[in-house]
GROMACS .gro file of C-alpha atoms in nm:
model
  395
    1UNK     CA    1   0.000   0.000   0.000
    2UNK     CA    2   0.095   0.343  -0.106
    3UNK     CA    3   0.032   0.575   0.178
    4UNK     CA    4   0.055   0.908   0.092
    5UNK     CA    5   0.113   1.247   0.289
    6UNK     CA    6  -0.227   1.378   0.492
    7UNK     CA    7  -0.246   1.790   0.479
    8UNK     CA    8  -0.594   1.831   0.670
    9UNK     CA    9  -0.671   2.168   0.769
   10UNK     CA   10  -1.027   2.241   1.000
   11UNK     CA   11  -1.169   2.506   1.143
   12UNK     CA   12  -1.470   2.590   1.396
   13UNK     CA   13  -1.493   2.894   1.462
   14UNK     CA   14  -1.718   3.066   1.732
   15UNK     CA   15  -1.850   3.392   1.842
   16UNK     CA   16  -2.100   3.484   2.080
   17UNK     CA   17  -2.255   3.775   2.282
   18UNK     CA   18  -2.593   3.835   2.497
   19UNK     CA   19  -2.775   4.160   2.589
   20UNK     CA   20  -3.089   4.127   2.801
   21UNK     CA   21  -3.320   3.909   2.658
   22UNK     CA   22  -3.107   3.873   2.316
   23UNK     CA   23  -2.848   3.586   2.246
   24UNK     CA   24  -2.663   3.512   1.949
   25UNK     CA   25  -2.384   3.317   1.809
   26UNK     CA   26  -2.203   3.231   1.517
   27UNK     CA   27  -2.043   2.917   1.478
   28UNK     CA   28  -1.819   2.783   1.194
   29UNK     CA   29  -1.702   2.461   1.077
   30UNK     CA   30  -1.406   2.359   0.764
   31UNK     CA   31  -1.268   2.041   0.771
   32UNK     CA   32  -1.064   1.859   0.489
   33UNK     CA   33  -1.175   1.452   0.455
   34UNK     CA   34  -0.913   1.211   0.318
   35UNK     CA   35  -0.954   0.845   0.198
   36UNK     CA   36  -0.676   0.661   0.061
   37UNK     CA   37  -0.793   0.288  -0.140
   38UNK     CA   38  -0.659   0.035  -0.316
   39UNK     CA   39  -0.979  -0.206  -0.382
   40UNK     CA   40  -1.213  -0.191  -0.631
   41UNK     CA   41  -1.207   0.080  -0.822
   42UNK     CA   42  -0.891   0.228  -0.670
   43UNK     CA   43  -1.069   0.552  -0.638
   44UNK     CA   44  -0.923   0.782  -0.345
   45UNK     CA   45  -1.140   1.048  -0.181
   46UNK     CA   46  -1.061   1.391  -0.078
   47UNK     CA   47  -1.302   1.686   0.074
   48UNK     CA   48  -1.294   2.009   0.178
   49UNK     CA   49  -1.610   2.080   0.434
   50UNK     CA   50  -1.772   2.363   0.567
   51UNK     CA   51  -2.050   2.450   0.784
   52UNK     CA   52  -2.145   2.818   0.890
   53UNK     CA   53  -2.439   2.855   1.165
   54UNK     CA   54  -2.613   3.161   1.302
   55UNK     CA   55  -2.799   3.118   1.624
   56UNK     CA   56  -3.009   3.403   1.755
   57UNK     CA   57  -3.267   3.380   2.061
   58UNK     CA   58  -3.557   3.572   2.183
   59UNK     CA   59  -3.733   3.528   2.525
   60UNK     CA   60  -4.039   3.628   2.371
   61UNK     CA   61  -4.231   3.624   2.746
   62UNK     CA   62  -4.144   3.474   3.095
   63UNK     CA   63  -4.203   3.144   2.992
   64UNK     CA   64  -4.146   3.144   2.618
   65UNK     CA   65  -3.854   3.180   2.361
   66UNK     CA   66  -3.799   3.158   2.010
   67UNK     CA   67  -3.480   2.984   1.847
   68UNK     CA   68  -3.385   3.112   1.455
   69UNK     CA   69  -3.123   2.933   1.323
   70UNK     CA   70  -2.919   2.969   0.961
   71UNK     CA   71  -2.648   2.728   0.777
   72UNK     CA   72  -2.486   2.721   0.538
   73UNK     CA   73  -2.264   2.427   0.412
   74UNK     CA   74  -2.021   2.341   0.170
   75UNK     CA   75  -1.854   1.992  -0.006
   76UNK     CA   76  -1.596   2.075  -0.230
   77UNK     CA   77  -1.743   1.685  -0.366
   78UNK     CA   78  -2.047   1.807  -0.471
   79UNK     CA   79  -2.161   1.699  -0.794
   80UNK     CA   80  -2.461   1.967  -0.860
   81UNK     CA   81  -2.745   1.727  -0.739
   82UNK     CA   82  -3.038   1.839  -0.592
   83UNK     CA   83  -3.008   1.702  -0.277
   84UNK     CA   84  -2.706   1.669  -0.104
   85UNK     CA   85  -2.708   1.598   0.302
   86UNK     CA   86  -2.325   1.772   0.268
   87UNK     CA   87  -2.388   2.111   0.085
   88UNK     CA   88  -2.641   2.380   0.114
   89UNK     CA   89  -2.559   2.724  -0.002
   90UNK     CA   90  -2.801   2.880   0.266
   91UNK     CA   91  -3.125   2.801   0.458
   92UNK     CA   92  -3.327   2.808   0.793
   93UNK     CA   93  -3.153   2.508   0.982
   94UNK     CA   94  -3.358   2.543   1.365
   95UNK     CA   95  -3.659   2.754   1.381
   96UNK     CA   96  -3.844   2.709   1.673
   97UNK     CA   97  -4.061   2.829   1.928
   98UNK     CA   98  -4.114   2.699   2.297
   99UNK     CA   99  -4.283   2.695   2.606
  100UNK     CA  100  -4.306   2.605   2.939
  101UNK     CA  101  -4.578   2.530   3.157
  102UNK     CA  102  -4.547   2.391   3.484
  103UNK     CA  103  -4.347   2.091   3.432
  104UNK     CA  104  -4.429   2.103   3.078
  105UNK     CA  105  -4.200   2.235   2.765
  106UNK     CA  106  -4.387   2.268   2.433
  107UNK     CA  107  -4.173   2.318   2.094
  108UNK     CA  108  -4.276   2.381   1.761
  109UNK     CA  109  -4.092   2.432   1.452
  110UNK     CA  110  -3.799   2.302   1.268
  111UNK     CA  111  -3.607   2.059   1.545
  112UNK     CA  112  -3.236   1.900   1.530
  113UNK     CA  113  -3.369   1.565   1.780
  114UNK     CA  114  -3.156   1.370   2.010
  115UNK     CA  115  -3.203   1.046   2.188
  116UNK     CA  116  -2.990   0.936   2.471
  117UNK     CA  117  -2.632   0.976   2.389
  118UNK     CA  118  -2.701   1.004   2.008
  119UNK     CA  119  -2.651   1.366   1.963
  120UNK     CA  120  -2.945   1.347   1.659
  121UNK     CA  121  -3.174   1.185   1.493
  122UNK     CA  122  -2.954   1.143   1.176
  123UNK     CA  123  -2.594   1.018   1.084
  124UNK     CA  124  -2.314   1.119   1.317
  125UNK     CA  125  -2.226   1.483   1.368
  126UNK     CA  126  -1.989   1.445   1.070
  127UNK     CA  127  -2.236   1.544   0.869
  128UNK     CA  128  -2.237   1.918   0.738
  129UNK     CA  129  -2.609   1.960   0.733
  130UNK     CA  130  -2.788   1.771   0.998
  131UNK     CA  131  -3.124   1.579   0.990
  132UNK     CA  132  -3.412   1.815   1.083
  133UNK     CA  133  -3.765   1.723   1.113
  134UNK     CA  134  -4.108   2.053   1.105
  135UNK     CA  135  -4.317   1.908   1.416
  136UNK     CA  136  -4.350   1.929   1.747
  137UNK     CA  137  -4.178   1.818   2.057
  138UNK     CA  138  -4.325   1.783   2.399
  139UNK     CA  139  -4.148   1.709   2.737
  140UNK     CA  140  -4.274   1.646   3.065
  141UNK     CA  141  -4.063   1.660   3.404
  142UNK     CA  142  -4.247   1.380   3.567
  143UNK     CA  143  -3.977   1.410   3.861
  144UNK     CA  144  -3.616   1.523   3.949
  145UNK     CA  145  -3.525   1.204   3.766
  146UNK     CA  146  -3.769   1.089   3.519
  147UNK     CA  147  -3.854   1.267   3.167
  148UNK     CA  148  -4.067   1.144   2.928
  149UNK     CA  149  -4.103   1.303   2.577
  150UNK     CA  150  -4.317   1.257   2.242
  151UNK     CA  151  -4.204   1.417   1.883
  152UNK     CA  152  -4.392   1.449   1.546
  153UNK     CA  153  -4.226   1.580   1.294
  154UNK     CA  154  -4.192   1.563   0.888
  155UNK     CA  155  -3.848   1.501   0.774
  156UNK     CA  156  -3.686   1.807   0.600
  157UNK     CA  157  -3.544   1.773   0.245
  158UNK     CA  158  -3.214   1.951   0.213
  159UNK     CA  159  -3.164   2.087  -0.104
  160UNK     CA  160  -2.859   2.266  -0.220
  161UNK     CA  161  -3.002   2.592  -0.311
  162UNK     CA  162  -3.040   2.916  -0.101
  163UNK     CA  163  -3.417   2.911   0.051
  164UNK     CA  164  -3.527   2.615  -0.058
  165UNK     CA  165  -3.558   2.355   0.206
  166UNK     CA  166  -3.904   2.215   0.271
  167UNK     CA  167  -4.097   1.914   0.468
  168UNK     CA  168  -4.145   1.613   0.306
  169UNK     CA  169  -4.495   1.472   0.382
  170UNK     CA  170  -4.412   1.141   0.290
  171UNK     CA  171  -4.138   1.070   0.536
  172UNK     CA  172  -4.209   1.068   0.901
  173UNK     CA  173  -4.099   1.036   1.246
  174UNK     CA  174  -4.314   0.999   1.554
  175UNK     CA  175  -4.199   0.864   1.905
  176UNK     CA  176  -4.175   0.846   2.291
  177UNK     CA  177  -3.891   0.842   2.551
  178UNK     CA  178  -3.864   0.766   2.844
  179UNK     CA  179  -3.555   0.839   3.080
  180UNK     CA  180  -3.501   0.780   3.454
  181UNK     CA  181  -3.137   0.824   3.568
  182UNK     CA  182  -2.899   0.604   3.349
  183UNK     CA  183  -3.255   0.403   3.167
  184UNK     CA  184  -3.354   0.536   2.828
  185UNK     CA  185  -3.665   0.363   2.634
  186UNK     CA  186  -3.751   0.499   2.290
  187UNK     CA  187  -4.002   0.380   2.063
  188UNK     CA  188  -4.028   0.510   1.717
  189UNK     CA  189  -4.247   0.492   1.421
  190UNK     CA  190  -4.089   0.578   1.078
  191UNK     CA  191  -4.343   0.612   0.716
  192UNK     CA  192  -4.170   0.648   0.419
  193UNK     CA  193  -4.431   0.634   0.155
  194UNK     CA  194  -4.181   0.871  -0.114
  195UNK     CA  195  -4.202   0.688  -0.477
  196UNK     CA  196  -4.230   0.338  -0.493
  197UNK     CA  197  -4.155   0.278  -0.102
  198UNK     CA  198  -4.421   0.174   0.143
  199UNK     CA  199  -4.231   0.200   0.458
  200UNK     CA  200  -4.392   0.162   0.793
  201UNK     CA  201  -4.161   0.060   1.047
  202UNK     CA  202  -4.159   0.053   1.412
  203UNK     CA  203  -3.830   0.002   1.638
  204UNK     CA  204  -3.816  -0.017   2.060
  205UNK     CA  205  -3.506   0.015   2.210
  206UNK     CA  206  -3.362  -0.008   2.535
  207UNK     CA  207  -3.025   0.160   2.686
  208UNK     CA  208  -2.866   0.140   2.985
  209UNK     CA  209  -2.563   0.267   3.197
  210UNK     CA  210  -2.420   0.212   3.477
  211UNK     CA  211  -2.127   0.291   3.668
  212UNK     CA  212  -1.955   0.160   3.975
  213UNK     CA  213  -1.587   0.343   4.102
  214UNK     CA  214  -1.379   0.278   3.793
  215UNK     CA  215  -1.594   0.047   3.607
  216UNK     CA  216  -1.869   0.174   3.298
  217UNK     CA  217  -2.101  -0.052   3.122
  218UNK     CA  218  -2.347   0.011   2.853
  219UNK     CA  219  -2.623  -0.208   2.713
  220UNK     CA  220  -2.872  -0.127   2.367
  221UNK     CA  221  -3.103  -0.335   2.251
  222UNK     CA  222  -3.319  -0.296   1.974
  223UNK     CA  223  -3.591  -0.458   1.807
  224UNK     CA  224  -3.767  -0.342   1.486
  225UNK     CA  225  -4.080  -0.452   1.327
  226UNK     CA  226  -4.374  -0.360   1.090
  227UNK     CA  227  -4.362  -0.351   0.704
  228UNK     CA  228  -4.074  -0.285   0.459
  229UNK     CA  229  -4.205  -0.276   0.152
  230UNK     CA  230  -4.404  -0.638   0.055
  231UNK     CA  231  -4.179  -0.769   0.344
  232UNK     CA  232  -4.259  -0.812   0.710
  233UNK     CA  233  -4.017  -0.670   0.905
  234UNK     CA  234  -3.833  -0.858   1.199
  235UNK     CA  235  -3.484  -0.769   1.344
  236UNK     CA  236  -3.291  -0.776   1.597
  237UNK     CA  237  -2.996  -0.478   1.702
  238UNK     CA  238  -2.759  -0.513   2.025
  239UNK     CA  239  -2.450  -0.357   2.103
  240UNK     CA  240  -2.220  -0.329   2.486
  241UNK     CA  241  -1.911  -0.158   2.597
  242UNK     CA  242  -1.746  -0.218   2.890
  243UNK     CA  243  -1.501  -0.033   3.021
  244UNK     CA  244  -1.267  -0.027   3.296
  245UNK     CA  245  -1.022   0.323   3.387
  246UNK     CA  246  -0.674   0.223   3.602
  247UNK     CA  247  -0.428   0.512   3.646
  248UNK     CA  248  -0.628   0.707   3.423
  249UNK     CA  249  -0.634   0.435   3.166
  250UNK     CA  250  -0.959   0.412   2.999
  251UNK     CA  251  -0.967   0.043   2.868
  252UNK     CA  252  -1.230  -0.079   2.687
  253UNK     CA  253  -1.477  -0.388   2.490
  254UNK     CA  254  -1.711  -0.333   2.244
  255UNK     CA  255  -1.989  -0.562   2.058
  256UNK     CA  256  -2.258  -0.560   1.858
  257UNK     CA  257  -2.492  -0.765   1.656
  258UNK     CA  258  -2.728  -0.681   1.392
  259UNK     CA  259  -3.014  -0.992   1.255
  260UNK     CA  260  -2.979  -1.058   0.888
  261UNK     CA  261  -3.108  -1.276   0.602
  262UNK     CA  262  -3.115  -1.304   0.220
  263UNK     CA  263  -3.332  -1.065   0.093
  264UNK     CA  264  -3.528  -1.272  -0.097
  265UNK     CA  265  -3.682  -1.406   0.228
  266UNK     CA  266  -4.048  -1.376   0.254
  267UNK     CA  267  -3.979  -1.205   0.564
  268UNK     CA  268  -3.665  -0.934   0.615
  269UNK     CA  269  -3.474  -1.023   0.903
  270UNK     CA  270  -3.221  -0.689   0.821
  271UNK     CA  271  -3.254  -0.445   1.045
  272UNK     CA  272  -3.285  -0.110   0.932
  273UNK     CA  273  -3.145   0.226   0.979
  274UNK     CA  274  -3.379   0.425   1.132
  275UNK     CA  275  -3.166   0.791   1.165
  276UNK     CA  276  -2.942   0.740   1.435
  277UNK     CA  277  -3.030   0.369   1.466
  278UNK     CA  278  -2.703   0.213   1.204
  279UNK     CA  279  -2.596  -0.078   1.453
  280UNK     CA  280  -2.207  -0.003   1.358
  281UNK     CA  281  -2.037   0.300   1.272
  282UNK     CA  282  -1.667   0.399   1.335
  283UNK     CA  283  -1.625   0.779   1.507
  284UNK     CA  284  -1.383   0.813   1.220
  285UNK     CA  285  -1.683   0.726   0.995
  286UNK     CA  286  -1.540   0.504   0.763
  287UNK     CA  287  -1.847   0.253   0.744
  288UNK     CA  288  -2.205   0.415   0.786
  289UNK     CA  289  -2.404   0.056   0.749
  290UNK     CA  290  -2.635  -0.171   0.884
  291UNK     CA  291  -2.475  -0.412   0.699
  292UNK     CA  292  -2.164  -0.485   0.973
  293UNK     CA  293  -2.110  -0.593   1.326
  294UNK     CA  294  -1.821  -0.631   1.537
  295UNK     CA  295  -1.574  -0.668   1.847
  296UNK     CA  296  -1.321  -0.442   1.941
  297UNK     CA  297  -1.079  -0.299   2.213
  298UNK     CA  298  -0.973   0.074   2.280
  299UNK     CA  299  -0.727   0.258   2.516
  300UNK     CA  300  -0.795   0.665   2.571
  301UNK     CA  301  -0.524   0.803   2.799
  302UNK     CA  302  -0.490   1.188   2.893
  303UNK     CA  303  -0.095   1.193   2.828
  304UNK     CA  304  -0.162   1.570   2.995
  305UNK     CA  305  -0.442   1.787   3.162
  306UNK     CA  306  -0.468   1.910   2.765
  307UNK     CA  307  -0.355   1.644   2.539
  308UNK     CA  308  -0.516   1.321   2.498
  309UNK     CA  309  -0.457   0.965   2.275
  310UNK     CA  310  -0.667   0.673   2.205
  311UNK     CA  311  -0.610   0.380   1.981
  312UNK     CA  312  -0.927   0.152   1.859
  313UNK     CA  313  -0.923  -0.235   1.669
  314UNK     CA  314  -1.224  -0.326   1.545
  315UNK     CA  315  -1.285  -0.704   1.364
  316UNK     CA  316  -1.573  -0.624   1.088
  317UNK     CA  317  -1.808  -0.883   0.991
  318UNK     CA  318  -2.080  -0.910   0.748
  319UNK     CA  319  -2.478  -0.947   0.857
  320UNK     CA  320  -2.626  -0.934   0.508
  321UNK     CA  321  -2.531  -1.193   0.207
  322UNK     CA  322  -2.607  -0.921   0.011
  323UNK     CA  323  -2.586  -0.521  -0.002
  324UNK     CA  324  -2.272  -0.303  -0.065
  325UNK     CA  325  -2.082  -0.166   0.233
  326UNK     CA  326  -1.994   0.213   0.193
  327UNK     CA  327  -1.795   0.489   0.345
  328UNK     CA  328  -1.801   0.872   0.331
  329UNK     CA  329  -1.853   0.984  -0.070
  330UNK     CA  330  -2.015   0.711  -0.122
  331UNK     CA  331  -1.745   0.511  -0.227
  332UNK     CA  332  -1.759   0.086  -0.184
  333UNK     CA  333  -1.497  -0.038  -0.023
  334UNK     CA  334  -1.574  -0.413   0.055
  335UNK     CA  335  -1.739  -0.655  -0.228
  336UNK     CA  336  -2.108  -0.738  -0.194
  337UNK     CA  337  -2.039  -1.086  -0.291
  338UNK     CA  338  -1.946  -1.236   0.070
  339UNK     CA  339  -2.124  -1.513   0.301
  340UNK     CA  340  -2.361  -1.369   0.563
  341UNK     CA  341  -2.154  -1.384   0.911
  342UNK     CA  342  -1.817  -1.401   0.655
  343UNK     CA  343  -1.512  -1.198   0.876
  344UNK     CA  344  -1.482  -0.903   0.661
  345UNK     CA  345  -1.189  -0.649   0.781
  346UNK     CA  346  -0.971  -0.503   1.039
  347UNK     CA  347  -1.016  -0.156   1.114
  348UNK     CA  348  -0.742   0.015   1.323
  349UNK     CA  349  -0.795   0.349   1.414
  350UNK     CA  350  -0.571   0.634   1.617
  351UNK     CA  351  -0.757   0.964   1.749
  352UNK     CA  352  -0.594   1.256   1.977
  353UNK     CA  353  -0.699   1.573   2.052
  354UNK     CA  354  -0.493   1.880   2.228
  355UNK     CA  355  -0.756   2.119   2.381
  356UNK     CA  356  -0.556   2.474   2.415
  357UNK     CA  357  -0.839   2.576   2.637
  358UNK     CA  358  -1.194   2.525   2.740
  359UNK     CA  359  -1.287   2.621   2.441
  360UNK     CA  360  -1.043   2.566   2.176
  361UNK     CA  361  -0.933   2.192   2.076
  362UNK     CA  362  -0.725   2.030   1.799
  363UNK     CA  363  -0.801   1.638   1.718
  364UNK     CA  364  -0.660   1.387   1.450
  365UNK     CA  365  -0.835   1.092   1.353
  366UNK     CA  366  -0.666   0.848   1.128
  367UNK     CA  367  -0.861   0.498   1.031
  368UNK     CA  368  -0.656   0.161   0.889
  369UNK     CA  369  -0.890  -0.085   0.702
  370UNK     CA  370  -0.741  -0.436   0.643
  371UNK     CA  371  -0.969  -0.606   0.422
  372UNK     CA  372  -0.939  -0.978   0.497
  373UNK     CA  373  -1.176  -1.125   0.175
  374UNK     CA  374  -1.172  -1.133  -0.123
  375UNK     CA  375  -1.411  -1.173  -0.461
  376UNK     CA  376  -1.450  -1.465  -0.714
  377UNK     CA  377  -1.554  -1.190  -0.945
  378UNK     CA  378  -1.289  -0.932  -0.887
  379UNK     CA  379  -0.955  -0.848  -0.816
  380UNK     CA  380  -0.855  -0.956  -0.477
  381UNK     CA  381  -0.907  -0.633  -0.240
  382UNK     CA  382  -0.661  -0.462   0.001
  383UNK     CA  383  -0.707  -0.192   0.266
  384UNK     CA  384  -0.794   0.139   0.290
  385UNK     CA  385  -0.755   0.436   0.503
  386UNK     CA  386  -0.913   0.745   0.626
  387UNK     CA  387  -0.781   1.073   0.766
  388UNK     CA  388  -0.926   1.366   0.921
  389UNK     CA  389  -0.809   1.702   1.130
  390UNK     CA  390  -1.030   1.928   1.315
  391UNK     CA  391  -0.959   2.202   1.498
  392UNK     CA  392  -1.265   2.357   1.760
  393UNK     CA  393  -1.346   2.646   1.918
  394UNK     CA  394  -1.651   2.784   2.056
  395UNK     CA  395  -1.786   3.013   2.338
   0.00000   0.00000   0.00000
């Protein structure tokens, strides 16, 4: 393998002030995106990101506010499509209004959801224009520790033009949670009726954390059901870490396990991504699929007060016979040509971050992908890898 020099330059930039009742903020984001491969089509990737937000509040009475804000996003990779969830030359990102009564917050308007420790419901924050949904969102403060909260919402498309985002009727989102201390239960509905698909999937999960002194655990569980299509819908998504921190030593296991069967089956066993809901993702973001699982180990050390490293190894394997396995710009990097359960790659990855203050924070992640199969029908495949430098700041 040829590996060749990484020049990564990123930016996020912030800027904030409040009078009175008035807060706003600007907040900017450039980032260049590097993938190196020598599979398939030998085709290396290389981005330059951007992301430009402007927040401004009111507190439009005691117990109300109003939220307005803009983005606007660039990919150096865009290809002039009308959709693109990377680019959009300007639009309204968050508009919405909210308020409080009792123990009861009302919102309306364009939302950016989160559930549990997923910061959205969409892909990970690497994307430049996140998933928003035009609906409402309701919580209630049933005690000091329990919350439980419904949304509604239409999905938003994002188009690439200035002005031009709107709700898509056809695609939506409706659910519950409930959280008491380190318990989350969400259960979501998801209709996507756009075209030719007749989507009307449901999903429950579970997540749990606990700690004891030195010792962390997590636990998800998810189970999806309903109709995909002609196909009944039934599968199965778990994943754990455990994790144990010894002279500031953070060592730790992960798993997961996603149900899969040929697609041809009467009934789909694959399980689905619903948003946030891909059973296996690396935070480099290398694979964005339902279509893996895996066990790893990671070490995260704070070498300083400031500077921090962390290594990751990941073994990849299949869930699906069939279905392509991509990375960021869309590019395939393992054959779809493989035995269900078949041990697919290695994926090594390195991550450190130097935080100059509070605020301000420089991190490197770099991503090795040893591909351990190979293809009766094509050339036999190699390894890839990913780069990517981001420097933060924000008040």
């Amino acid at each position: 393998m040829q590996i060749k020099a990484l020049t990564s330059v990123a930016l996020l930039s912030a800027a904030g002030f409040s009078s009175g009742l008035v807060a706003v903020e600007l907040e900017g984001f450039i980032k260049h995106q590097d993938i190196y491969q020598q599979e398939l089509t030998d085709a290396d990737h290389h981005a330059l990101l951007s992301r430009f937000l402007i927040r401004h509040s009111w507190q439009t009475s005691e117990n109300s506010s109003l939220l307005l804000e803009g983005i606007s996003a660039y990919d150096s990779s865009y290809d002039n499509q009308t959709y693109s969830v990377e680019h959009n030359t300007a639009d309204i990102h968050q508009l919405i209004f909210k308020t409080d009564i009792a123990d009861t917050s009302i919102s309306l308007g364009r939302h950016v959801w989160s559930v549990g420790n997923q910061r959205q419901l969409g892909k990970r924050e690497g994307t430049n224009v996140r998933r928003r949904f035009d609906g409402v969102l309701l919580n209630q403060q049933l005690d000091s520790y329990t919350t439980v909260s419904f949304y509604h919402g239409y999905s938003v498309k994002s188009k690439a033009k200035a002005l031009d985002d709107n709700r898509d009727p056809d695609l939506t989102a409706s659910g519950i949670i409930f959280q008491k201390q380190q318990l989350l239960v969400h259960a979501i509905n998801y209709r996507d009726s756009r075209g030719q698909n007749q989507d009307d999937i449901y999903a429950i999960e579970t997540e749990y954390q606990h700690k004891v002194e030195a010792f962390e655990a997590f636990y998800q569980l998810i189970y999806q059901f309903g109709d995909r299509g002609p196909q009944q819908l039934s599968a199965w998504f778990s994943q754990l870490e455990w994790a144990y921190t010894l002279a500031q030593h953070r060592l730790s296991f992960t798993a997961s396990y996603a149900s899969g069967g040929a697609s041809q089956d009467a009934d789909s066993h694959e399980f689905q991504p619903l948003f946030a809901k891909a059973p296996y993702y690396s935070e480099a973001g290398v694979f964005a699929t339902t279509n893996i699982q895996h066990i790893g180990l990671a070490w995260l050390y704070p070498l300083t007060e400031n500077f921090s490293l962390g290594l990751d190894a990941k073994k990849l394997y299949r869930v699906q016979q069939d279905g392509a396995i991509y990375g960021p710009g869309q590019s395939l990097l393992l054959p779809a040509d493989q035995q269900s359960g078949k041990a697919l790659a290695n994926n090594y990855s390195f991550q450190s971050e130097y935080k100059f203050s509070p605020h301000i924070s420089l991190e490197l992640v770099a991503s090795f992908i040893d591909i351990q199969t190979g293809s009766n029908q094509s050339p036999a495949l190699r390894n890839s890898s990913f780069f990517e430098t981001m420097l933060h700041y924000r008040f």
